[in-house]
């Protein structure tokens, strides 16, 4: 999933969650036309792929949303219900593999419609003014745009001018959660879950897998659906840093090595800190010195490891974790259950 590890990409692609991710429940609910390629395909988590010889009844099979060639006035658009309401900070309109059939331009609107889907009289706000698009080759396929619109949105509407294909639409934002209400509840919350705003900020290595997958819902579907490092050939260990969706007191930790059989970590330990204010660049270096919240624990192949208060250090509310994979290997999912801190 190279888009997550593209370090030329803007900061918002690393700091925020893709609210238009099908995996989290986003849905393409309407398109003026999706004759050549189904609109829902545009919301897939994995990067778009190209099959040179794949055709279906309507023509060339493409990985994304593609409308037919317009022979009348007007343009095409697609409405997406985001996985959860949230504040939007940036988008990626990705034309990968669309080379002779990409739209010359696109724009994006958003609206807040917490119940049901927007009616014809819905109030849409333009969050990305029309931008020119390029042919979908390599890094050129990614069209990043920062979003400065205030407020919380539930739906976006992608306009393409006049027609053509978009491989992926990614809408990066922070899920809108009522943390004060969750803090009052007796229920444990997964403070690191993607849907709650948890993100992986930085990591030592991610040769085989996407680090953010460890915060995704469900169990991993295969060995590629998780964080896996190369084989470490020098001293030390691999690690990643997670920013929780909200600071909280951790009561239970689950480390799942689903599908990792010959390549799971020998041991895992976790460090934690409460980082206030701006998340600066020194996080990588400082995280080495954070306090231990989960001492080294032996791992097993393809197994759900649960750790409770008997082994978790009581550090009070924390906002960031450093997960150590010792010395290297793969982790499918990480769950950080606890009580959100009252602000």
mmCIF file of C-alpha atoms in Angstrom:
data_model
loop_
_atom_site.group_PDB
_atom_site.id
_atom_site.type_symbol
_atom_site.label_atom_id
_atom_site.label_comp_id
_atom_site.label_asym_id
_atom_site.label_seq_id
_atom_site.Cartn_x
_atom_site.Cartn_y
_atom_site.Cartn_z
ATOM 1 C CA UNK A 1 0.000 0.000 0.000
ATOM 2 C CA UNK A 2 2.533 2.487 -1.186
ATOM 3 C CA UNK A 3 0.374 5.588 -0.719
ATOM 4 C CA UNK A 4 0.874 5.356 3.030
ATOM 5 C CA UNK A 5 4.642 5.155 2.727
ATOM 6 C CA UNK A 6 5.049 7.873 0.088
ATOM 7 C CA UNK A 7 7.093 10.403 2.037
ATOM 8 C CA UNK A 8 6.612 13.074 -0.616
ATOM 9 C CA UNK A 9 2.915 13.017 0.248
ATOM 10 C CA UNK A 10 1.638 15.865 2.447
ATOM 11 C CA UNK A 11 1.663 15.532 6.216
ATOM 12 C CA UNK A 12 -2.159 15.195 6.317
ATOM 13 C CA UNK A 13 -1.912 11.748 4.672
ATOM 14 C CA UNK A 14 0.046 10.518 7.706
ATOM 15 C CA UNK A 15 -1.591 12.503 10.488
ATOM 16 C CA UNK A 16 -5.207 11.661 9.663
ATOM 17 C CA UNK A 17 -7.540 8.801 8.820
ATOM 18 C CA UNK A 18 -8.984 8.180 5.350
ATOM 19 C CA UNK A 19 -12.678 8.761 6.073
ATOM 20 C CA UNK A 20 -13.548 7.531 2.553
ATOM 21 C CA UNK A 21 -12.071 4.068 3.194
ATOM 22 C CA UNK A 22 -14.423 1.211 2.290
ATOM 23 C CA UNK A 23 -12.785 -0.889 5.020
ATOM 24 C CA UNK A 24 -14.130 1.549 7.622
ATOM 25 C CA UNK A 25 -17.597 1.547 6.058
ATOM 26 C CA UNK A 26 -17.525 4.420 3.540
ATOM 27 C CA UNK A 27 -19.946 3.944 0.673
ATOM 28 C CA UNK A 28 -20.361 5.458 -2.797
ATOM 29 C CA UNK A 29 -24.121 6.022 -2.744
ATOM 30 C CA UNK A 30 -24.739 7.751 -6.082
ATOM 31 C CA UNK A 31 -22.994 8.427 -9.386
ATOM 32 C CA UNK A 32 -24.417 10.088 -12.464
ATOM 33 C CA UNK A 33 -22.768 7.273 -14.436
ATOM 34 C CA UNK A 34 -20.464 4.354 -13.654
ATOM 35 C CA UNK A 35 -20.792 2.422 -16.895
ATOM 36 C CA UNK A 36 -17.141 1.364 -17.194
ATOM 37 C CA UNK A 37 -16.104 0.914 -13.565
ATOM 38 C CA UNK A 38 -18.149 0.683 -10.383
ATOM 39 C CA UNK A 39 -18.094 3.762 -8.155
ATOM 40 C CA UNK A 40 -17.519 1.724 -4.968
ATOM 41 C CA UNK A 41 -14.168 0.517 -6.308
ATOM 42 C CA UNK A 42 -12.840 4.064 -5.859
ATOM 43 C CA UNK A 43 -13.012 3.636 -2.054
ATOM 44 C CA UNK A 44 -10.882 0.499 -1.742
ATOM 45 C CA UNK A 45 -8.056 0.549 0.770
ATOM 46 C CA UNK A 46 -5.359 -1.009 -1.397
ATOM 47 C CA UNK A 47 -3.624 0.914 -4.154
ATOM 48 C CA UNK A 48 -5.219 0.619 -7.585
ATOM 49 C CA UNK A 49 -3.897 -2.157 -9.824
ATOM 50 C CA UNK A 50 -3.853 -2.565 -13.589
ATOM 51 C CA UNK A 51 -4.626 -5.788 -15.445
ATOM 52 C CA UNK A 52 -3.571 -5.297 -19.099
ATOM 53 C CA UNK A 53 -5.792 -8.082 -20.448
ATOM 54 C CA UNK A 54 -8.892 -7.805 -18.243
ATOM 55 C CA UNK A 55 -12.164 -6.817 -19.933
ATOM 56 C CA UNK A 56 -15.812 -7.074 -18.912
ATOM 57 C CA UNK A 57 -19.083 -6.706 -20.819
ATOM 58 C CA UNK A 58 -18.741 -2.912 -20.994
ATOM 59 C CA UNK A 59 -15.093 -2.763 -22.034
ATOM 60 C CA UNK A 60 -11.718 -2.501 -20.310
ATOM 61 C CA UNK A 61 -11.859 -3.409 -16.603
ATOM 62 C CA UNK A 62 -10.459 -0.543 -14.546
ATOM 63 C CA UNK A 63 -9.710 -0.336 -10.838
ATOM 64 C CA UNK A 64 -11.685 2.754 -9.835
ATOM 65 C CA UNK A 65 -14.789 4.692 -10.879
ATOM 66 C CA UNK A 66 -15.166 5.384 -14.594
ATOM 67 C CA UNK A 67 -18.037 6.986 -16.478
ATOM 68 C CA UNK A 68 -18.714 6.643 -20.205
ATOM 69 C CA UNK A 69 -17.674 9.339 -22.673
ATOM 70 C CA UNK A 70 -20.105 12.205 -22.331
ATOM 71 C CA UNK A 71 -21.837 13.216 -25.553
ATOM 72 C CA UNK A 72 -24.182 15.751 -23.959
ATOM 73 C CA UNK A 73 -23.850 18.903 -21.840
ATOM 74 C CA UNK A 74 -22.842 18.677 -18.208
ATOM 75 C CA UNK A 75 -20.377 16.609 -16.175
ATOM 76 C CA UNK A 76 -20.314 13.530 -13.938
ATOM 77 C CA UNK A 77 -20.221 13.372 -10.174
ATOM 78 C CA UNK A 78 -20.268 10.817 -7.384
ATOM 79 C CA UNK A 79 -21.597 11.129 -3.814
ATOM 80 C CA UNK A 80 -19.768 9.289 -1.022
ATOM 81 C CA UNK A 81 -21.077 8.687 2.493
ATOM 82 C CA UNK A 82 -17.990 8.875 4.697
ATOM 83 C CA UNK A 83 -17.279 6.074 7.167
ATOM 84 C CA UNK A 84 -17.986 8.482 10.004
ATOM 85 C CA UNK A 85 -18.556 12.193 10.379
ATOM 86 C CA UNK A 86 -15.349 14.169 10.727
ATOM 87 C CA UNK A 87 -13.331 17.297 10.148
ATOM 88 C CA UNK A 88 -11.529 17.084 6.773
ATOM 89 C CA UNK A 89 -7.915 18.233 6.415
ATOM 90 C CA UNK A 90 -6.937 17.069 2.937
ATOM 91 C CA UNK A 91 -7.741 14.833 -0.022
ATOM 92 C CA UNK A 92 -5.973 12.705 -2.606
ATOM 93 C CA UNK A 93 -7.670 12.405 -6.003
ATOM 94 C CA UNK A 94 -5.750 9.504 -7.522
ATOM 95 C CA UNK A 95 -5.861 8.770 -11.274
ATOM 96 C CA UNK A 96 -3.523 5.711 -11.204
ATOM 97 C CA UNK A 97 -3.618 3.760 -14.502
ATOM 98 C CA UNK A 98 -6.134 6.161 -16.060
ATOM 99 C CA UNK A 99 -3.957 7.536 -18.862
ATOM 100 C CA UNK A 100 -6.210 8.236 -21.861
ATOM 101 C CA UNK A 101 -9.403 8.413 -19.874
ATOM 102 C CA UNK A 102 -8.730 10.591 -16.813
ATOM 103 C CA UNK A 103 -10.858 13.734 -16.300
ATOM 104 C CA UNK A 104 -9.015 16.988 -17.101
ATOM 105 C CA UNK A 105 -10.298 18.510 -13.844
ATOM 106 C CA UNK A 106 -12.103 17.705 -10.603
ATOM 107 C CA UNK A 107 -13.533 19.455 -7.537
ATOM 108 C CA UNK A 108 -14.951 18.327 -4.210
ATOM 109 C CA UNK A 109 -17.883 19.444 -2.078
ATOM 110 C CA UNK A 110 -18.943 18.289 1.384
ATOM 111 C CA UNK A 111 -22.083 18.446 3.479
ATOM 112 C CA UNK A 112 -23.287 17.563 6.975
ATOM 113 C CA UNK A 113 -26.255 15.204 6.936
ATOM 114 C CA UNK A 114 -26.148 13.097 10.127
ATOM 115 C CA UNK A 115 -29.435 11.293 9.438
ATOM 116 C CA UNK A 116 -29.834 9.486 6.130
ATOM 117 C CA UNK A 117 -28.350 10.855 2.921
ATOM 118 C CA UNK A 118 -28.468 14.393 1.479
ATOM 119 C CA UNK A 119 -31.660 15.370 -0.351
ATOM 120 C CA UNK A 120 -31.736 17.635 -3.402
ATOM 121 C CA UNK A 121 -31.900 20.728 -1.196
ATOM 122 C CA UNK A 122 -28.847 19.774 0.890
ATOM 123 C CA UNK A 123 -26.351 22.506 1.694
ATOM 124 C CA UNK A 124 -23.020 21.639 0.019
ATOM 125 C CA UNK A 125 -19.751 23.473 0.726
ATOM 126 C CA UNK A 126 -16.971 23.494 -1.860
ATOM 127 C CA UNK A 127 -13.876 22.210 -0.048
ATOM 128 C CA UNK A 128 -11.583 21.740 -3.078
ATOM 129 C CA UNK A 129 -11.989 24.231 -5.950
ATOM 130 C CA UNK A 130 -11.559 22.768 -9.445
ATOM 131 C CA UNK A 131 -8.003 21.477 -9.974
ATOM 132 C CA UNK A 132 -6.351 20.128 -13.113
ATOM 133 C CA UNK A 133 -5.653 16.382 -13.153
ATOM 134 C CA UNK A 134 -2.744 14.523 -14.743
ATOM 135 C CA UNK A 135 -2.492 11.114 -16.398
ATOM 136 C CA UNK A 136 -2.266 8.317 -13.848
ATOM 137 C CA UNK A 137 1.414 7.389 -14.042
ATOM 138 C CA UNK A 138 3.441 6.842 -10.863
ATOM 139 C CA UNK A 139 3.517 9.623 -8.258
ATOM 140 C CA UNK A 140 2.006 12.012 -10.846
ATOM 141 C CA UNK A 141 -1.298 10.186 -10.365
ATOM 142 C CA UNK A 142 -1.759 11.634 -6.850
ATOM 143 C CA UNK A 143 -3.451 15.036 -6.726
ATOM 144 C CA UNK A 144 -3.226 16.292 -3.155
ATOM 145 C CA UNK A 145 -5.251 19.241 -1.924
ATOM 146 C CA UNK A 146 -5.373 20.715 1.573
ATOM 147 C CA UNK A 147 -8.812 21.467 2.979
ATOM 148 C CA UNK A 148 -9.291 24.474 5.232
ATOM 149 C CA UNK A 149 -13.088 24.358 5.561
ATOM 150 C CA UNK A 150 -14.155 24.447 9.194
ATOM 151 C CA UNK A 151 -16.834 22.154 10.498
ATOM 152 C CA UNK A 152 -17.778 18.512 10.471
ATOM 153 C CA UNK A 153 -18.973 16.670 7.362
ATOM 154 C CA UNK A 154 -20.672 13.331 6.680
ATOM 155 C CA UNK A 155 -20.710 13.205 2.843
ATOM 156 C CA UNK A 156 -18.539 14.367 -0.030
ATOM 157 C CA UNK A 157 -19.421 14.914 -3.690
ATOM 158 C CA UNK A 158 -16.658 14.468 -6.253
ATOM 159 C CA UNK A 159 -17.204 16.351 -9.517
ATOM 160 C CA UNK A 160 -15.221 15.350 -12.599
ATOM 161 C CA UNK A 161 -15.151 17.589 -15.660
ATOM 162 C CA UNK A 162 -16.602 16.374 -17.920
ATOM 163 C CA UNK A 163 -16.222 12.580 -17.566
ATOM 164 C CA UNK A 164 -13.607 9.834 -17.167
ATOM 165 C CA UNK A 165 -12.029 7.756 -14.434
ATOM 166 C CA UNK A 166 -10.706 8.193 -10.885
ATOM 167 C CA UNK A 167 -8.794 5.270 -9.355
ATOM 168 C CA UNK A 168 -9.086 6.249 -5.691
ATOM 169 C CA UNK A 169 -10.581 9.050 -3.643
ATOM 170 C CA UNK A 170 -9.055 9.479 -0.190
ATOM 171 C CA UNK A 171 -10.471 11.988 2.254
ATOM 172 C CA UNK A 172 -8.136 12.515 5.213
ATOM 173 C CA UNK A 173 -9.680 13.785 8.423
ATOM 174 C CA UNK A 174 -10.261 13.309 12.105
ATOM 175 C CA UNK A 175 -13.348 11.312 13.075
ATOM 176 C CA UNK A 176 -15.888 13.315 15.042
ATOM 177 C CA UNK A 177 -16.249 11.581 18.396
ATOM 178 C CA UNK A 178 -18.013 12.713 21.560
ATOM 179 C CA UNK A 179 -15.065 11.919 23.824
ATOM 180 C CA UNK A 180 -16.607 13.536 26.907
ATOM 181 C CA UNK A 181 -19.617 11.239 26.574
ATOM 182 C CA UNK A 182 -17.352 8.223 26.014
ATOM 183 C CA UNK A 183 -15.305 9.202 29.066
ATOM 184 C CA UNK A 184 -18.472 9.163 31.222
ATOM 185 C CA UNK A 185 -19.505 5.727 29.938
ATOM 186 C CA UNK A 186 -18.472 2.560 31.786
ATOM 187 C CA UNK A 187 -17.460 0.900 28.492
ATOM 188 C CA UNK A 188 -13.880 0.429 27.396
ATOM 189 C CA UNK A 189 -13.008 2.214 24.148
ATOM 190 C CA UNK A 190 -10.373 1.208 21.596
ATOM 191 C CA UNK A 191 -8.366 4.426 21.836
ATOM 192 C CA UNK A 192 -6.150 3.430 18.892
ATOM 193 C CA UNK A 193 -8.853 2.313 16.440
ATOM 194 C CA UNK A 194 -8.748 4.039 13.066
ATOM 195 C CA UNK A 195 -12.465 4.820 13.294
ATOM 196 C CA UNK A 196 -11.730 6.670 16.563
ATOM 197 C CA UNK A 197 -8.909 8.688 14.975
ATOM 198 C CA UNK A 198 -5.891 6.540 15.877
ATOM 199 C CA UNK A 199 -3.001 6.864 13.397
ATOM 200 C CA UNK A 200 0.494 5.457 12.989
ATOM 201 C CA UNK A 201 2.746 8.522 12.754
ATOM 202 C CA UNK A 202 6.165 7.034 12.059
ATOM 203 C CA UNK A 203 8.007 3.708 11.970
ATOM 204 C CA UNK A 204 11.451 2.164 11.564
ATOM 205 C CA UNK A 205 10.597 -0.095 8.622
ATOM 206 C CA UNK A 206 7.503 -1.310 6.783
ATOM 207 C CA UNK A 207 8.957 -3.380 3.990
ATOM 208 C CA UNK A 208 6.034 -5.762 3.478
ATOM 209 C CA UNK A 209 2.948 -4.163 4.943
ATOM 210 C CA UNK A 210 1.140 -0.936 5.711
ATOM 211 C CA UNK A 211 1.725 0.134 9.339
ATOM 212 C CA UNK A 212 -1.722 1.770 9.617
ATOM 213 C CA UNK A 213 -3.378 -1.589 8.907
ATOM 214 C CA UNK A 214 -2.734 -2.583 12.532
ATOM 215 C CA UNK A 215 -5.423 -0.074 13.611
ATOM 216 C CA UNK A 216 -8.000 -1.253 11.035
ATOM 217 C CA UNK A 217 -11.221 -3.022 12.042
ATOM 218 C CA UNK A 218 -11.626 -6.819 12.071
ATOM 219 C CA UNK A 219 -8.846 -9.374 11.940
ATOM 220 C CA UNK A 220 -6.280 -9.366 9.156
ATOM 221 C CA UNK A 221 -7.452 -11.049 5.949
ATOM 222 C CA UNK A 222 -3.981 -12.315 5.016
ATOM 223 C CA UNK A 223 -0.286 -11.758 5.759
ATOM 224 C CA UNK A 224 -0.298 -8.597 3.627
ATOM 225 C CA UNK A 225 -2.962 -7.026 5.860
ATOM 226 C CA UNK A 226 -0.768 -5.873 8.724
ATOM 227 C CA UNK A 227 2.582 -4.304 9.564
ATOM 228 C CA UNK A 228 5.546 -6.457 8.562
ATOM 229 C CA UNK A 229 9.195 -5.446 8.525
ATOM 230 C CA UNK A 230 12.111 -6.852 6.560
ATOM 231 C CA UNK A 231 14.456 -9.265 8.356
ATOM 232 C CA UNK A 232 16.623 -7.155 10.631
ATOM 233 C CA UNK A 233 20.327 -7.866 10.160
ATOM 234 C CA UNK A 234 21.730 -5.461 12.736
ATOM 235 C CA UNK A 235 21.339 -4.887 16.508
ATOM 236 C CA UNK A 236 18.202 -3.273 17.915
ATOM 237 C CA UNK A 237 14.559 -3.801 16.984
ATOM 238 C CA UNK A 238 11.794 -2.493 14.723
ATOM 239 C CA UNK A 239 9.131 -0.120 16.092
ATOM 240 C CA UNK A 240 6.276 2.206 15.242
ATOM 241 C CA UNK A 241 4.639 5.181 16.975
ATOM 242 C CA UNK A 242 0.847 5.372 17.372
ATOM 243 C CA UNK A 243 -1.038 8.568 18.162
ATOM 244 C CA UNK A 244 -4.230 7.611 19.990
ATOM 245 C CA UNK A 245 -7.526 9.107 18.821
ATOM 246 C CA UNK A 246 -7.798 10.654 22.291
ATOM 247 C CA UNK A 247 -5.572 10.441 25.387
ATOM 248 C CA UNK A 248 -6.683 7.837 27.891
ATOM 249 C CA UNK A 249 -5.815 5.350 30.614
ATOM 250 C CA UNK A 250 -4.993 1.967 29.147
ATOM 251 C CA UNK A 251 -6.610 -1.076 30.762
ATOM 252 C CA UNK A 252 -6.156 -3.801 28.167
ATOM 253 C CA UNK A 253 -3.843 -4.375 25.194
ATOM 254 C CA UNK A 254 -4.407 -6.898 22.402
ATOM 255 C CA UNK A 255 -1.629 -7.841 19.976
ATOM 256 C CA UNK A 256 -2.798 -10.089 17.129
ATOM 257 C CA UNK A 257 -0.263 -11.967 14.962
ATOM 258 C CA UNK A 258 -3.010 -13.400 12.700
ATOM 259 C CA UNK A 259 -1.470 -15.116 9.582
ATOM 260 C CA UNK A 260 2.083 -14.440 10.778
ATOM 261 C CA UNK A 261 3.480 -17.925 11.314
ATOM 262 C CA UNK A 262 7.183 -17.997 10.428
ATOM 263 C CA UNK A 263 7.631 -14.259 10.733
ATOM 264 C CA UNK A 264 5.931 -13.030 13.907
ATOM 265 C CA UNK A 265 8.030 -11.000 16.411
ATOM 266 C CA UNK A 266 9.825 -13.015 19.086
ATOM 267 C CA UNK A 267 8.747 -10.441 21.683
ATOM 268 C CA UNK A 268 6.745 -7.216 21.853
ATOM 269 C CA UNK A 269 7.018 -4.348 24.315
ATOM 270 C CA UNK A 270 5.168 -1.023 24.383
ATOM 271 C CA UNK A 271 6.258 2.388 25.683
ATOM 272 C CA UNK A 272 3.921 5.319 26.290
ATOM 273 C CA UNK A 273 3.867 9.064 26.878
ATOM 274 C CA UNK A 274 1.492 11.981 27.183
ATOM 275 C CA UNK A 275 2.659 14.369 24.464
ATOM 276 C CA UNK A 276 1.103 17.787 24.786
ATOM 277 C CA UNK A 277 0.820 20.441 22.118
ATOM 278 C CA UNK A 278 2.302 20.284 18.627
ATOM 279 C CA UNK A 279 3.495 16.865 17.466
ATOM 280 C CA UNK A 280 6.992 17.803 16.419
ATOM 281 C CA UNK A 281 9.617 16.006 14.385
ATOM 282 C CA UNK A 282 11.617 14.886 17.441
ATOM 283 C CA UNK A 283 8.937 12.301 18.294
ATOM 284 C CA UNK A 284 10.984 9.515 16.672
ATOM 285 C CA UNK A 285 14.022 10.194 18.827
ATOM 286 C CA UNK A 286 12.141 10.967 22.028
ATOM 287 C CA UNK A 287 10.004 7.847 21.824
ATOM 288 C CA UNK A 288 13.041 5.691 22.669
ATOM 289 C CA UNK A 289 12.974 7.144 26.179
ATOM 290 C CA UNK A 290 9.266 6.891 26.922
ATOM 291 C CA UNK A 291 8.165 4.865 29.951
ATOM 292 C CA UNK A 292 7.369 1.187 29.533
ATOM 293 C CA UNK A 293 3.638 0.460 29.756
ATOM 294 C CA UNK A 294 3.883 -3.182 28.610
ATOM 295 C CA UNK A 295 7.154 -4.981 29.426
ATOM 296 C CA UNK A 296 8.543 -7.474 26.889
ATOM 297 C CA UNK A 297 6.061 -10.291 26.201
ATOM 298 C CA UNK A 298 6.743 -13.494 24.254
ATOM 299 C CA UNK A 299 4.725 -13.784 21.041
ATOM 300 C CA UNK A 300 3.226 -16.846 19.355
ATOM 301 C CA UNK A 301 2.425 -17.579 15.724
ATOM 302 C CA UNK A 302 -1.025 -16.620 14.390
ATOM 303 C CA UNK A 303 -2.380 -15.808 17.861
ATOM 304 C CA UNK A 304 -4.400 -13.170 19.743
ATOM 305 C CA UNK A 305 -2.342 -12.074 22.772
ATOM 306 C CA UNK A 306 -4.353 -10.280 25.486
ATOM 307 C CA UNK A 307 -2.697 -8.330 28.299
ATOM 308 C CA UNK A 308 -4.660 -6.902 31.215
ATOM 309 C CA UNK A 309 -4.042 -4.664 34.216
ATOM 310 C CA UNK A 310 -1.871 -7.327 35.860
ATOM 311 C CA UNK A 311 0.978 -6.583 33.399
ATOM 312 C CA UNK A 312 0.142 -3.068 32.173
ATOM 313 C CA UNK A 313 1.937 -0.281 34.072
ATOM 314 C CA UNK A 314 -0.316 2.408 35.536
ATOM 315 C CA UNK A 315 1.012 5.575 33.928
ATOM 316 C CA UNK A 316 -2.189 7.638 33.975
ATOM 317 C CA UNK A 317 -3.479 9.126 30.708
ATOM 318 C CA UNK A 318 -1.217 8.704 27.668
ATOM 319 C CA UNK A 319 -1.565 10.035 24.115
ATOM 320 C CA UNK A 320 1.171 8.176 22.203
ATOM 321 C CA UNK A 321 2.602 4.658 22.147
ATOM 322 C CA UNK A 322 5.807 3.176 20.793
ATOM 323 C CA UNK A 323 5.252 -0.466 19.831
ATOM 324 C CA UNK A 324 8.484 -2.473 19.707
ATOM 325 C CA UNK A 325 8.646 -5.547 17.465
ATOM 326 C CA UNK A 326 11.644 -7.454 18.856
ATOM 327 C CA UNK A 327 13.743 -7.973 16.871
ATOM 328 C CA UNK A 328 11.475 -7.731 13.781
ATOM 329 C CA UNK A 329 8.489 -9.407 12.110
ATOM 330 C CA UNK A 330 4.795 -8.934 11.555
ATOM 331 C CA UNK A 331 1.834 -7.743 13.641
ATOM 332 C CA UNK A 332 -1.662 -7.921 12.169
ATOM 333 C CA UNK A 333 -3.704 -5.825 14.615
ATOM 334 C CA UNK A 334 -3.267 -3.758 17.778
ATOM 335 C CA UNK A 335 -6.115 -2.872 20.157
ATOM 336 C CA UNK A 336 -5.633 -0.368 22.968
ATOM 337 C CA UNK A 337 -8.647 -0.553 25.276
ATOM 338 C CA UNK A 338 -9.233 1.911 28.049
ATOM 339 C CA UNK A 339 -10.973 4.986 29.374
ATOM 340 C CA UNK A 340 -10.706 8.273 27.478
ATOM 341 C CA UNK A 341 -9.257 11.039 29.649
ATOM 342 C CA UNK A 342 -11.666 13.791 30.645
ATOM 343 C CA UNK A 343 -10.441 17.025 29.058
#
